[in-house]
Coordinates of C-alpha atoms and ligand atoms in Angstrom, one line a residue:
M1 CA -35.8 -10.6 -72.6
A2 CA -32.7 -10.0 -74.6
A3 CA -32.2 -6.9 -76.6
L4 CA -29.5 -5.7 -78.9
A5 CA -27.2 -3.0 -77.7
L6 CA -27.8 -0.2 -80.1
G7 CA -25.3 2.3 -78.9
A8 CA -23.5 3.4 -82.1
C9 CA -21.6 6.1 -80.2
T10 CA -20.7 4.1 -77.1
S11 CA -17.7 2.2 -78.2
T12 CA -16.7 0.4 -75.0
S13 CA -13.1 -0.6 -74.7
Y14 CA -12.5 -3.9 -73.1
A15 CA -10.0 -2.3 -70.9
Q16 CA -12.6 -0.2 -69.3
T17 CA -15.0 -3.1 -68.8
Q18 CA -13.4 -5.0 -66.0
E19 CA -16.7 -6.4 -64.9
L20 CA -18.5 -7.5 -68.1
A21 CA -22.2 -7.1 -67.9
P22 CA -24.4 -10.1 -68.8
A23 CA -24.2 -11.0 -72.5
V24 CA -25.2 -13.8 -74.8
P25 CA -22.2 -16.2 -74.6
G26 CA -20.0 -16.0 -77.7
E27 CA -22.0 -13.3 -79.4
F28 CA -20.7 -9.8 -80.4
I29 CA -21.9 -6.8 -82.4
I30 CA -19.1 -5.6 -84.7
K31 CA -19.2 -2.4 -86.7
Y32 CA -16.6 -2.0 -89.4
K33 CA -15.3 1.3 -90.9
D34 CA -16.8 1.8 -94.4
G35 CA -15.0 -0.5 -96.8
H36 CA -13.5 -2.7 -94.1
S37 CA -16.0 -5.4 -93.5
P38 CA -14.7 -8.9 -94.6
A39 CA -17.1 -8.9 -97.5
Q40 CA -16.0 -5.5 -98.7
L41 CA -12.3 -6.4 -98.3
E42 CA -12.8 -9.6 -100.2
A43 CA -14.6 -7.9 -103.1
A44 CA -11.9 -5.3 -103.3
A45 CA -9.1 -7.9 -103.1
S46 CA -10.6 -9.9 -105.9
S47 CA -11.0 -7.0 -108.2
E48 CA -7.4 -6.1 -107.4
L49 CA -6.4 -9.6 -108.5
Q50 CA -8.3 -9.2 -111.8
T51 CA -6.9 -5.8 -112.7
P52 CA -3.8 -5.4 -110.6
S53 CA -2.3 -2.0 -110.2
L54 CA 1.4 -1.3 -110.7
L55 CA 1.9 -1.2 -107.0
Q56 CA 0.1 -4.6 -106.6
R57 CA 2.2 -6.1 -109.3
I58 CA 5.3 -5.0 -107.5
R59 CA 4.0 -6.4 -104.2
T60 CA 3.2 -9.8 -105.9
M61 CA 6.7 -9.8 -107.3
F62 CA 8.1 -9.5 -103.8
G63 CA 5.6 -11.9 -102.3
A64 CA 4.0 -9.1 -100.2
E65 CA 0.3 -8.7 -99.2
S66 CA -1.6 -5.5 -99.8
P67 CA -2.9 -3.8 -96.6
M68 CA -6.4 -4.8 -97.7
Q69 CA -5.4 -8.4 -98.1
S70 CA -3.5 -8.4 -94.8
E71 CA -6.5 -7.0 -92.9
L72 CA -8.8 -9.6 -94.5
N73 CA -6.4 -12.3 -93.5
S74 CA -6.3 -11.0 -89.9
L75 CA -10.1 -11.1 -89.8
K76 CA -10.2 -14.6 -91.3
A77 CA -7.7 -15.7 -88.7
L78 CA -9.9 -14.5 -85.9
E79 CA -12.9 -16.2 -87.4
S80 CA -11.2 -19.6 -87.3
K81 CA -9.3 -18.9 -84.0
Y82 CA -12.6 -18.4 -82.1
D83 CA -14.6 -20.9 -84.2
L84 CA -17.1 -18.7 -85.9
Q85 CA -20.6 -20.2 -86.1
S86 CA -22.5 -17.5 -88.1
V87 CA -22.6 -13.9 -89.1
S88 CA -25.6 -11.8 -89.9
A89 CA -26.1 -8.1 -90.6
L90 CA -27.9 -6.0 -88.0
E91 CA -31.3 -5.4 -89.4
T92 CA -32.2 -1.7 -90.0
Y93 CA -35.5 -2.3 -91.8
D94 CA -34.7 -0.1 -94.7
Q95 CA -34.7 3.2 -92.7
P96 CA -32.2 5.5 -94.4
G97 CA -31.2 7.2 -91.2
A98 CA -30.6 3.9 -89.4
E99 CA -28.8 2.6 -92.4
A100 CA -26.2 5.3 -92.1
L101 CA -25.7 4.6 -88.4
F102 CA -25.6 0.8 -88.7
N103 CA -23.7 0.6 -92.0
E104 CA -21.5 -2.6 -91.9
T105 CA -22.7 -3.7 -88.5
Y106 CA -22.9 -7.4 -87.9
I107 CA -23.9 -9.9 -85.3
Y108 CA -21.1 -12.5 -84.8
K109 CA -21.9 -15.8 -83.2
Y110 CA -18.8 -17.5 -81.9
N111 CA -18.3 -20.7 -80.0
T112 CA -20.0 -20.1 -76.7
D113 CA -16.8 -21.0 -74.8
V114 CA -14.8 -18.0 -76.1
N115 CA -13.3 -15.6 -73.6
T116 CA -15.1 -12.3 -74.3
T117 CA -12.2 -10.1 -73.3
D118 CA -9.8 -11.9 -75.6
V119 CA -12.1 -11.6 -78.6
M120 CA -12.7 -8.0 -78.0
R121 CA -9.0 -7.2 -77.6
D122 CA -8.2 -9.1 -80.9
Y123 CA -10.8 -7.2 -82.8
E124 CA -10.0 -3.8 -81.4
N125 CA -6.4 -4.3 -82.6
I126 CA -7.6 -4.3 -86.2
D127 CA -7.8 -0.9 -87.7
G128 CA -10.8 -1.5 -89.8
V129 CA -13.0 -2.3 -86.8
E130 CA -15.0 0.7 -85.6
Y131 CA -16.2 -1.0 -82.5
I132 CA -17.0 -4.4 -81.0
E133 CA -19.4 -5.0 -78.1
P134 CA -20.6 -8.1 -76.4
N135 CA -24.2 -8.9 -77.3
Y136 CA -25.3 -7.6 -73.9
I137 CA -28.5 -8.8 -72.2
Y138 CA -31.0 -6.3 -71.0
T139 CA -33.9 -7.2 -68.7
A140 CA -37.2 -5.7 -68.1
F141 CA -37.2 -3.5 -65.0
K142 CA -38.1 -5.2 -61.9
A143 CA -41.7 -6.1 -62.0
P144 CA -43.3 -8.3 -59.3
N145 CA -45.1 -11.5 -60.2
D146 CA -48.4 -10.5 -58.5
P147 CA -51.2 -11.3 -60.9
N148 CA -53.0 -8.0 -60.7
Y149 CA -49.8 -6.0 -61.0
N150 CA -50.5 -5.0 -64.6
S151 CA -53.5 -2.9 -63.6
L152 CA -51.4 -0.8 -61.2
W153 CA -50.7 2.0 -63.6
G154 CA -49.7 4.2 -60.7
M155 CA -46.6 2.1 -60.0
K156 CA -45.5 2.3 -63.6
I157 CA -46.0 6.1 -64.0
I158 CA -44.0 6.9 -60.8
K159 CA -41.2 4.7 -62.1
A160 CA -41.5 2.2 -59.3
E161 CA -40.0 -0.6 -61.4
E162 CA -36.8 1.3 -61.9
A163 CA -36.7 2.2 -58.2
W164 CA -37.3 -1.5 -57.2
E165 CA -34.0 -2.3 -58.9
I166 CA -32.4 -0.4 -56.0
S167 CA -34.8 -1.4 -53.1
T168 CA -38.0 -3.2 -52.7
G169 CA -38.4 -2.0 -49.1
A170 CA -37.3 -3.3 -45.7
Q171 CA -39.2 -4.8 -42.8
T172 CA -37.1 -2.6 -40.5
V173 CA -39.0 0.5 -41.7
K174 CA -42.3 1.1 -39.8
V175 CA -45.1 3.0 -41.5
G176 CA -48.3 4.0 -39.5
V177 CA -51.6 4.2 -41.2
V178 CA -54.0 6.4 -39.3
D179 CA -57.3 5.5 -40.9
T180 CA -60.1 3.0 -40.6
G181 CA -57.7 0.2 -39.5
I182 CA -56.0 -2.5 -41.5
E183 CA -57.4 -6.0 -42.1
V184 CA -54.3 -7.8 -40.7
N185 CA -55.4 -11.2 -42.1
H186 CA -55.6 -10.1 -45.7
P187 CA -53.3 -12.5 -47.6
D188 CA -51.6 -9.6 -49.3
L189 CA -51.1 -7.5 -46.1
K190 CA -50.5 -10.1 -43.4
A191 CA -46.7 -10.4 -43.8
N192 CA -46.2 -6.7 -43.8
T193 CA -48.6 -5.7 -41.0
L194 CA -47.6 -5.7 -37.3
K195 CA -50.9 -4.8 -35.9
S196 CA -54.0 -2.6 -36.2
E197 CA -55.0 -0.9 -33.1
G198 CA -58.5 0.4 -32.4
M199 CA -58.1 4.0 -31.2
G200 CA -61.5 5.5 -31.7
P201 CA -64.7 4.6 -29.8
G202 CA -66.0 1.3 -31.3
C203 CA -62.9 0.7 -33.4
P204 CA -61.8 -2.9 -33.1
N205 CA -58.3 -4.2 -33.1
N206 CA -56.7 -5.9 -36.1
T207 CA -59.5 -5.4 -38.5
D208 CA -60.9 -2.7 -40.7
T209 CA -64.6 -1.8 -40.4
G210 CA -64.3 0.8 -43.2
N211 CA -62.2 -0.8 -45.9
H212 CA -60.5 2.5 -46.6
G213 CA -57.4 1.9 -44.4
S214 CA -56.8 -1.5 -45.9
H215 CA -56.8 0.0 -49.4
V216 CA -54.4 2.7 -48.3
A217 CA -52.2 0.1 -46.6
G218 CA -52.1 -2.0 -49.8
T219 CA -50.7 0.9 -51.8
I220 CA -48.0 1.5 -49.2
G221 CA -47.1 -2.1 -48.6
A222 CA -49.1 -5.0 -50.1
V223 CA -46.7 -7.9 -50.2
G224 CA -44.9 -7.8 -53.5
N225 CA -43.7 -10.7 -55.7
N226 CA -45.8 -13.3 -53.7
T227 CA -47.9 -14.4 -56.7
T228 CA -50.9 -12.9 -55.0
G229 CA -53.0 -9.9 -55.8
V230 CA -51.2 -6.6 -56.0
A231 CA -47.8 -5.1 -54.9
G232 CA -47.3 -2.1 -52.7
V233 CA -44.7 0.6 -53.2
N234 CA -42.8 -1.4 -50.6
W235 CA -42.8 -5.1 -51.2
A236 CA -41.6 -5.5 -47.7
V237 CA -42.3 -3.1 -44.8
S238 CA -43.8 -3.1 -41.3
M239 CA -47.2 -1.4 -41.2
N240 CA -49.1 -0.4 -38.1
G241 CA -52.8 0.5 -38.4
Y242 CA -54.5 3.0 -36.1
A243 CA -58.2 2.7 -36.5
V244 CA -59.6 6.2 -35.8
L245 CA -62.3 6.5 -38.4
C246 CA -65.1 4.2 -37.4
A247 CA -68.8 4.8 -37.1
G248 CA -69.4 5.3 -40.8
G249 CA -65.9 6.5 -41.9
S250 CA -65.6 9.4 -39.5
G251 CA -63.7 10.0 -36.4
S252 CA -63.3 12.6 -33.7
L253 CA -60.3 14.9 -33.3
A254 CA -59.5 13.2 -30.0
S255 CA -59.3 9.8 -31.7
I256 CA -57.2 11.1 -34.6
A257 CA -54.8 13.0 -32.3
A258 CA -54.4 9.9 -30.2
G259 CA -53.8 7.8 -33.3
V260 CA -51.0 10.2 -34.4
N261 CA -49.5 10.2 -31.0
K262 CA -49.6 6.4 -30.7
A263 CA -48.0 6.1 -34.1
V264 CA -45.1 8.3 -33.1
A265 CA -44.7 6.4 -29.8
D266 CA -44.7 3.1 -31.7
G267 CA -41.6 4.2 -33.7
N268 CA -43.2 4.6 -37.1
K269 CA -41.0 6.7 -39.3
V270 CA -43.8 7.6 -41.7
I271 CA -47.5 8.3 -41.0
N272 CA -50.1 8.4 -43.7
M273 CA -53.3 10.2 -43.2
S274 CA -55.8 10.0 -46.0
L275 CA -58.3 12.0 -44.1
G276 CA -59.2 15.5 -43.3
G277 CA -61.8 18.0 -42.5
S278 CA -62.4 21.7 -42.7
S279 CA -61.6 22.4 -39.0
D280 CA -58.3 23.9 -38.0
S281 CA -57.3 22.4 -34.7
T282 CA -54.5 23.2 -32.3
T283 CA -54.6 19.7 -30.9
F284 CA -54.3 18.1 -34.3
H285 CA -51.6 20.5 -35.4
N286 CA -49.7 19.9 -32.2
A287 CA -49.8 16.1 -32.8
I288 CA -48.3 16.7 -36.2
I289 CA -45.7 19.1 -35.0
N290 CA -44.7 16.5 -32.4
A291 CA -44.5 13.8 -35.1
K292 CA -42.2 15.9 -37.2
N293 CA -40.1 16.9 -34.2
S294 CA -39.7 13.1 -33.5
G295 CA -38.4 12.5 -36.9
V296 CA -41.6 11.2 -38.5
T297 CA -42.5 12.1 -42.0
V298 CA -46.3 12.8 -42.2
V299 CA -48.0 12.4 -45.6
V300 CA -51.6 13.5 -46.1
A301 CA -54.3 13.8 -48.8
A302 CA -55.0 17.2 -50.2
G303 CA -58.8 16.6 -50.2
N304 CA -61.4 15.8 -52.8
C305 CA -63.6 18.9 -52.9
W306 CA -62.3 20.7 -56.0
N307 CA -65.3 21.4 -58.2
Q308 CA -67.6 19.5 -55.9
P309 CA -71.0 20.6 -54.5
Q310 CA -71.4 21.6 -50.9
S311 CA -72.2 18.5 -49.0
Q312 CA -71.4 16.8 -45.7
K313 CA -68.1 15.6 -47.3
C314 CA -67.3 19.1 -48.6
P315 CA -69.0 21.4 -46.1
L316 CA -67.5 24.9 -46.7
S317 CA -70.0 27.2 -48.4
N318 CA -67.4 29.3 -50.3
P319 CA -66.6 27.1 -53.3
T320 CA -63.0 28.4 -53.6
Q321 CA -62.3 27.5 -50.0
R322 CA -64.2 24.3 -50.3
G323 CA -61.9 23.0 -53.1
S324 CA -58.7 24.3 -51.5
S325 CA -56.1 22.3 -49.5
D326 CA -55.4 25.6 -47.7
Y327 CA -58.7 25.2 -45.9
T328 CA -58.4 21.5 -45.4
Y329 CA -56.8 20.0 -42.3
P330 CA -54.3 18.4 -41.9
A331 CA -53.5 19.2 -45.5
A332 CA -52.9 22.9 -44.7
Y333 CA -50.4 22.3 -41.9
P334 CA -46.9 23.2 -43.1
E335 CA -45.3 20.2 -41.4
V336 CA -47.0 17.6 -43.7
I337 CA -46.4 16.5 -47.3
T338 CA -49.7 17.5 -49.0
T339 CA -50.6 15.2 -51.8
A340 CA -52.8 16.0 -54.8
A341 CA -54.2 13.3 -57.2
T342 CA -53.4 12.7 -60.8
T343 CA -54.9 10.5 -63.6
S344 CA -53.1 7.9 -65.7
S345 CA -52.6 10.6 -68.3
D346 CA -50.9 12.9 -65.8
Q347 CA -53.8 15.2 -65.6
S348 CA -55.2 16.6 -62.3
A349 CA -57.9 14.4 -60.9
S350 CA -61.2 16.3 -61.3
F351 CA -61.8 16.3 -57.6
S352 CA -58.3 17.0 -56.4
N353 CA -58.0 20.0 -54.1
R354 CA -55.8 22.8 -55.3
G355 CA -54.0 25.3 -53.1
R356 CA -50.9 26.8 -51.7
A357 CA -50.5 23.8 -49.4
N358 CA -50.0 21.3 -52.2
D359 CA -46.5 19.9 -52.2
I360 CA -46.6 16.9 -54.6
A361 CA -49.0 14.9 -56.8
A362 CA -49.4 11.2 -57.2
P363 CA -51.7 8.7 -58.9
G364 CA -55.2 8.8 -57.4
V365 CA -57.8 7.6 -60.0
Q366 CA -58.8 4.0 -60.4
I367 CA -56.2 2.7 -58.0
E368 CA -56.5 -1.0 -57.3
S369 CA -55.5 -2.2 -53.9
T370 CA -56.3 -4.6 -51.0
W371 CA -59.9 -4.7 -49.6
P372 CA -61.3 -6.6 -46.7
P373 CA -61.7 -9.4 -46.0
S374 CA -59.3 -10.8 -48.7
T375 CA -60.1 -9.2 -52.0
Y376 CA -59.2 -6.2 -54.1
Q377 CA -61.0 -3.0 -55.3
S378 CA -60.3 0.0 -57.6
I379 CA -61.2 3.3 -56.1
S380 CA -60.2 7.0 -56.6
G381 CA -59.3 9.9 -54.3
T382 CA -56.5 11.9 -53.0
S383 CA -56.7 9.2 -50.3
M384 CA -55.1 6.9 -52.9
A385 CA -52.5 9.4 -53.9
S386 CA -51.2 10.0 -50.4
P387 CA -50.1 6.4 -49.8
H388 CA -48.1 6.3 -53.0
V389 CA -46.1 9.2 -51.5
A390 CA -46.1 7.7 -48.0
G391 CA -44.9 4.4 -49.5
A392 CA -42.2 6.2 -51.4
A393 CA -41.1 7.8 -48.1
G394 CA -40.8 4.3 -46.6
L395 CA -38.8 3.1 -49.6
L396 CA -36.4 6.0 -49.3
L397 CA -35.9 5.1 -45.6
S398 CA -35.1 1.5 -46.5
V399 CA -32.1 2.9 -48.4
N400 CA -31.2 5.4 -45.7
P401 CA -32.9 5.1 -42.4
N402 CA -31.3 8.3 -41.0
L403 CA -33.1 10.7 -43.3
T404 CA -34.9 13.5 -41.6
P405 CA -38.5 14.4 -42.5
D406 CA -37.3 17.4 -44.4
Q407 CA -34.8 15.3 -46.4
V408 CA -37.5 12.8 -47.2
Q409 CA -39.8 15.6 -48.3
N410 CA -37.1 17.3 -50.4
A411 CA -36.1 14.0 -52.0
L412 CA -39.7 13.3 -53.0
Q413 CA -40.9 16.7 -54.1
C414 CA -37.8 18.2 -55.6
T415 CA -37.3 15.3 -58.0
A416 CA -41.0 15.1 -59.0
D417 CA -41.8 15.4 -62.7
D418 CA -43.1 18.9 -63.2
L419 CA -46.7 19.1 -64.6
G420 CA -49.0 21.9 -65.5
A421 CA -47.6 25.4 -65.1
A422 CA -43.8 25.5 -65.1
G423 CA -42.4 24.9 -61.6
W424 CA -44.4 24.6 -58.4
D425 CA -48.1 25.3 -58.9
E426 CA -51.3 25.0 -56.9
V427 CA -52.6 22.0 -58.8
F428 CA -49.7 19.6 -58.7
G429 CA -47.4 21.1 -56.1
H430 CA -43.8 20.5 -57.3
G431 CA -45.1 17.8 -59.7
R432 CA -46.0 14.1 -59.9
L433 CA -43.9 11.7 -57.8
N434 CA -40.9 10.1 -59.6
L435 CA -39.8 7.3 -57.3
K436 CA -36.7 6.4 -59.3
K437 CA -35.4 10.0 -59.2
A438 CA -36.1 10.3 -55.5
I439 CA -34.3 7.0 -54.7
D440 CA -31.4 8.0 -56.9
A441 CA -31.1 11.3 -55.0
V442 CA -31.1 9.5 -51.6
Q443 CA -28.6 6.9 -52.8
S444 CA -26.2 9.5 -54.2
G445 CA -26.4 11.5 -51.0
N446 CA -27.2 14.6 -53.1
I447 CA -30.7 15.5 -52.1
P448 CA -31.9 18.7 -53.8
T449 CA -33.8 21.3 -51.8
C450 CA -36.9 23.2 -52.8
S451 CA -39.7 24.7 -50.8
T452 CA -43.4 25.0 -51.4
P453 CA -43.5 28.7 -52.1
G454 CA -47.2 29.1 -51.4
Q455 CA -47.4 27.2 -48.1
P456 CA -50.3 29.0 -46.4
P457 CA -50.1 30.3 -42.8
S458 CA -51.2 27.5 -40.5
T459 CA -54.3 29.4 -39.6
P460 CA -55.7 31.0 -42.7
L461 CA -59.1 31.6 -41.1
P462 CA -60.1 33.1 -37.8
T463 CA -60.3 30.3 -35.2
N464 CA -62.5 30.1 -32.2
P465 CA -60.1 31.3 -29.5
G466 CA -59.8 30.2 -25.9
G467 CA -62.9 28.2 -25.3
A468 CA -66.3 27.7 -26.6
T469 CA -68.7 30.5 -26.1
N470 CA -72.3 31.0 -27.0
T471 CA -71.3 33.5 -29.7
P472 CA -71.9 32.2 -33.2
A473 CA -69.1 30.4 -35.1
P474 CA -67.1 32.7 -37.3
T475 CA -68.3 32.9 -40.8
G476 CA -66.2 32.2 -43.8
G477 CA -66.3 28.5 -43.8
Q478 CA -64.7 27.6 -40.5
Q479 CA -66.6 24.7 -39.0
V480 CA -66.5 25.5 -35.3
H481 CA -69.2 23.8 -33.3
P482 CA -69.4 24.8 -29.7
C483 CA -71.5 22.2 -28.1
P484 CA -74.5 24.2 -27.1
E485 CA -75.1 25.4 -30.6
E486 CA -74.8 22.0 -32.1
A487 CA -77.0 20.6 -29.3
A488 CA -79.6 23.2 -30.3
K489 CA -79.4 21.9 -33.9
G490 CA -79.8 18.4 -32.7
N491 CA -76.3 17.3 -33.7
Y492 CA -74.9 16.7 -30.3
N493 CA -76.2 15.9 -26.8
C494 CA -74.1 18.0 -24.5
T495 CA -73.4 16.8 -21.0
T496 CA -71.4 18.0 -18.0
P497 CA -70.4 21.6 -19.0
T498 CA -67.9 22.8 -16.4
D499 CA -69.0 26.3 -16.6
D500 CA -72.3 27.6 -18.0
N501 CA -70.7 30.7 -19.5
D502 CA -67.5 29.1 -20.7
Y503 CA -67.8 25.7 -22.2
K504 CA -64.1 24.9 -21.9
A505 CA -64.8 21.2 -21.5
W506 CA -67.7 19.0 -21.9
E507 CA -68.6 15.6 -23.1
A508 CA -70.6 15.3 -26.3
E509 CA -72.3 12.3 -27.5
F510 CA -72.6 12.4 -31.3
K511 CA -75.7 11.2 -32.9
Q512 CA -73.7 8.5 -34.5
G513 CA -73.1 7.0 -31.1
V514 CA -69.5 8.2 -30.7
S515 CA -68.6 10.2 -27.7
S516 CA -65.7 12.5 -27.3
L517 CA -64.4 15.0 -24.7
S518 CA -64.4 18.6 -25.7
P519 CA -65.0 18.2 -29.4
W520 CA -64.1 21.8 -30.4
F521 CA -64.1 21.0 -34.0
E522 CA -66.3 18.8 -35.9
Y523 CA -64.5 15.8 -37.3
I524 CA -67.7 13.8 -37.1
R525 CA -68.7 15.0 -40.5
K526 CA -67.8 12.8 -43.4
A527 CA -64.1 13.4 -43.3
I528 CA -62.8 10.7 -45.4
Y529 CA -61.8 10.9 -49.0
N530 CA -62.7 8.2 -51.3
Ligands
CA601 CA1 -49.0 -9.3 -53.6
CA602 CA1 -47.9 21.4 -47.6
CA603 CA1 -45.8 22.6 -62.3

């Protein structure tokens, strides 16, 4: 799509424009100083002829031209030199303000063979010319040809199209999706997915029994510009799935920790975890610390329990804690990028957890993405916000693969568009992701720094120390489930306690048919956000 260059104040000298930007061949925008357009000069010259001044009569006597006549002649000479085809005034549609700015501004169409630099030089040598510019061509920002792309409001609001002018991703960047798995044969995921590994009990390889992971993967890296479906933040990337949430969308701590550790071992530079629970866990936290120490950026969902009733999905009894990312794990761990969800009008999603842990916000309502076996779905959740940010982290790494997790986090959160209360706040963190500004920061090498001032301590509630005992779980919302207690409630079948008085290790078989060793904390509850 071509558009007119409307920069009245940006007179570009040909000398500065060594490399001319694309323009319509032979076409120029010329603005004359008031009274100096050819039509004005001509009118003035003819009135001069009819009622010649004394000075003009003297000039005529000596065969000299008036300056006005001479300027008109120079302009006429250029018109014939470059074979003028047509001239028309730049339309201002009768707006008085625009009229003043575009007074005597014309579109000149010359022979398409003319040398742009020559024409500009010749015009700039004439005093009455205020400026001349090539009729530059502007194009729509890079949008992919995927047919469902138009419904991806999230990509537009984070300025992905502008960012894609700089990079559309790279297959050398690996991103791990610790979730329900990835349907590797989905036509919009296949080319960007290396594998999906079953990590939890009953989790199969290379497919997705829960759909959630494939949806997350599509936002990170559905193949872009392939005339199919949707486009991810990365049009090209290498994703690895780690299926840890099976058996109805939940998974044990052991599986999730193994998934994170495997993702690090496999060389993923970014890990997305659109999952969580209300149990603080040293094992889980250590897996995340190890990931960050290994140079892996970990992006997680803030949780969906704000303003939600107590339920299996949102188990904490205290409503403030229930809707807080500070009491949601891994969201509360300081090593992760905690992502809240926004709507298409940049409001906070009604369910999006708030809290001191929130670092950034991203689109999370009515997000369309890939869905097994080979279709697409729109769903909502901080689960959908997190992969926008994880995808953004991947895209930044395609520009500079040596960025540290802290640099990635700063580039993302410190360039975000501030929303809500001025500056960092508990609803949006530092603001809504702006991918264009983030990629510009990385490309320029000037990555700003900013911290999340309210980052909670890693253990905001008392934890169950040492080993399980028969004492009751601490109150205040911490979901600690020593096996015997849960067995008494019928939630677990406990087997092989090593010590009757100190249940440091046991095997538990969850009612859902998933077994785990020493499940100190209950990740078996619905722990998935969608
Ligand atoms: Ca596609
Ligand atoms: Ca955080
Ligand atoms: Ca704010």
